[in-house]
């Protein structure tokens, strides 16, 4: 039997090239080596307020973007988290074995809590729900960007703790990071990671941005006061642009040096912009095709839920038995 892969994206804003290079591109590449499940994690999105009509539209958009980015729905399963009640059910059971202190140490919790006036309990529980997503399917591999590494360590800690309290139950999931592109930084501020929730107009290149918008954002990217690329001493803005080029193109380190050493920043930006435009063009074309059939995505999500529900339900039943919760005799 093939090992299982699981990963997810929050439908909480526009997907950007960080999501693509850190996650979606890698998913498309490895999907056939595994039994693959990719999830739109809407229950995670509502840990901060989402405008309901917009959230629903974003769930559909995210599913269509998975397929446009190369996830093959004939092979891989695409699901909306809230359509499978077992995610929330298992999350509760795992909450009960997770020490409070572990969650308080999560850097994402600290950052999100600092940005909110009222800190919802959901923000605190967020990593437990994420552990439930992964452990529910006994996933062996979880392909993500670097910002999710700490959550995955917590997932393993929770699994281990459950296994030691109640007996071997969960497969220990491994983190899979892309070799290039695991952490794309903001184009307006290369000291912070590119994120869906950042506000600045020149912060991110979104996957559905038209070519002219992409060119503008990249041409305005923050660099530094040097005139040209100097590999031994790259500033963070220039390093980020080179990283984006390398992740999209698949160029080796040697090729990157040969092509860009000594190049003036204006020319570097032009080359990065044209690479990103060319790479996103087929994705955007596929997206337009997929969304021209209004029933298509709904059908994929329905089929996905039907396909994986038996796996999810059997894990919940196993966990209930392990814990001594009520299961019909
Ligand atoms: P989310 O929605 O923030 O991001 C989705 C994926 O994109 C990656 N990513 C990045 N990679 C490189 N550079 C960036 N600037 C960048 N920004 C985001 C993320 O690492 C992620 O892989 N908690 C998760 C969603 C989740 C999940 C899961 C993931 C819920 N349950 C189970 C894996 C397994 C999140 O908020 O991702």
Coordinates of N, CA and C in Angstrom, one line a residue, residues 10-13 41-56 58 112-113 115-123 126 196-197 199:
X10 N -5.3 27.4 4.2 CA -6.5 28.1 4.7 C -7.1 29.0 3.6
X11 N -8.4 28.9 3.4 CA -9.1 29.8 2.4 C -9.4 31.2 3.0
X12 N -8.3 31.8 3.5 CA -8.6 33.0 4.3 C -8.1 34.3 3.5
X13 N -7.8 34.1 2.3 CA -7.4 35.3 1.5 C -6.9 34.8 0.1
X41 N -8.7 24.1 4.5 CA -9.0 24.0 6.0 C -9.8 25.3 6.4
X42 N -11.1 25.1 6.1 CA -12.0 26.3 6.4 C -12.2 26.4 7.9
X43 N -12.2 25.3 8.7 CA -12.3 25.4 10.1 C -11.1 26.2 10.8
X44 N -10.0 26.1 10.1 CA -8.8 26.9 10.6 C -9.0 28.4 10.2
X45 N -9.6 28.6 9.1 CA -9.8 30.0 8.6 C -10.6 30.8 9.6
X46 N -11.7 30.1 10.2 CA -12.6 30.9 11.0 C -12.0 31.1 12.5
X47 N -10.8 30.7 12.7 CA -10.2 31.1 14.0 C -10.0 32.6 14.1
X48 N -10.0 33.3 12.9 CA -10.2 34.7 12.9 C -11.4 35.0 12.0
X49 N -12.1 36.1 12.3 CA -13.4 36.4 11.7 C -13.2 36.4 10.1
X50 N -14.1 35.7 9.5 CA -14.1 35.8 8.0 C -15.5 36.2 7.6
X51 N -15.6 37.0 6.6 CA -16.9 37.5 6.1 C -17.5 36.2 5.4
X52 N -18.7 35.8 5.9 CA -19.2 34.4 5.4 C -19.3 34.2 3.9
X53 N -19.9 35.2 3.2 CA -20.1 35.0 1.7 C -18.7 34.9 1.1
X54 N -17.8 35.7 1.6 CA -16.5 35.7 1.0 C -15.7 34.4 1.3
X55 N -15.9 33.9 2.5 CA -15.2 32.7 2.8 C -15.7 31.5 1.9
X56 N -17.0 31.4 1.7 CA -17.5 30.4 0.8 C -16.9 30.5 -0.6
X58 N -14.1 31.8 -1.3 CA -12.6 31.5 -1.2 C -12.4 30.0 -1.1
X112 N -0.3 35.8 16.2 CA -1.7 36.1 15.9 C -2.4 36.7 17.1
X113 N -2.1 36.2 18.3 CA -2.7 36.7 19.5 C -2.4 38.2 19.7
X115 N -1.9 40.3 17.5 CA -2.5 41.1 16.4 C -4.0 41.3 16.6
X116 N -4.6 40.5 17.6 CA -6.1 40.6 17.8 C -6.5 41.3 19.0
X117 N -7.6 42.0 19.0 CA -8.1 42.6 20.2 C -8.6 41.5 21.2
X118 N -9.4 40.6 20.6 CA -9.9 39.5 21.4 C -9.3 38.3 20.9
X119 N -8.7 37.5 21.7 CA -8.0 36.3 21.3 C -8.9 35.1 21.4
X120 N -9.5 34.6 20.3 CA -10.4 33.5 20.4 C -9.7 32.2 20.8
X121 N -10.5 31.4 21.5 CA -9.9 30.1 21.9 C -9.4 29.3 20.7
X122 N -10.1 29.5 19.5 CA -9.7 28.8 18.3 C -8.3 29.0 17.9
X123 N -7.8 30.2 18.1 CA -6.4 30.6 17.7 C -5.4 29.7 18.6
X126 N -5.7 26.0 17.5 CA -5.4 25.9 16.0 C -4.4 24.7 15.8
X196 N -0.9 35.9 3.4 CA -2.2 36.2 2.8 C -2.9 37.4 3.5
X197 N -2.5 37.5 4.8 CA -3.2 38.5 5.6 C -2.5 39.9 5.6
X199 N -1.3 43.5 4.4 CA -2.2 44.5 3.7 C -1.5 45.2 2.5

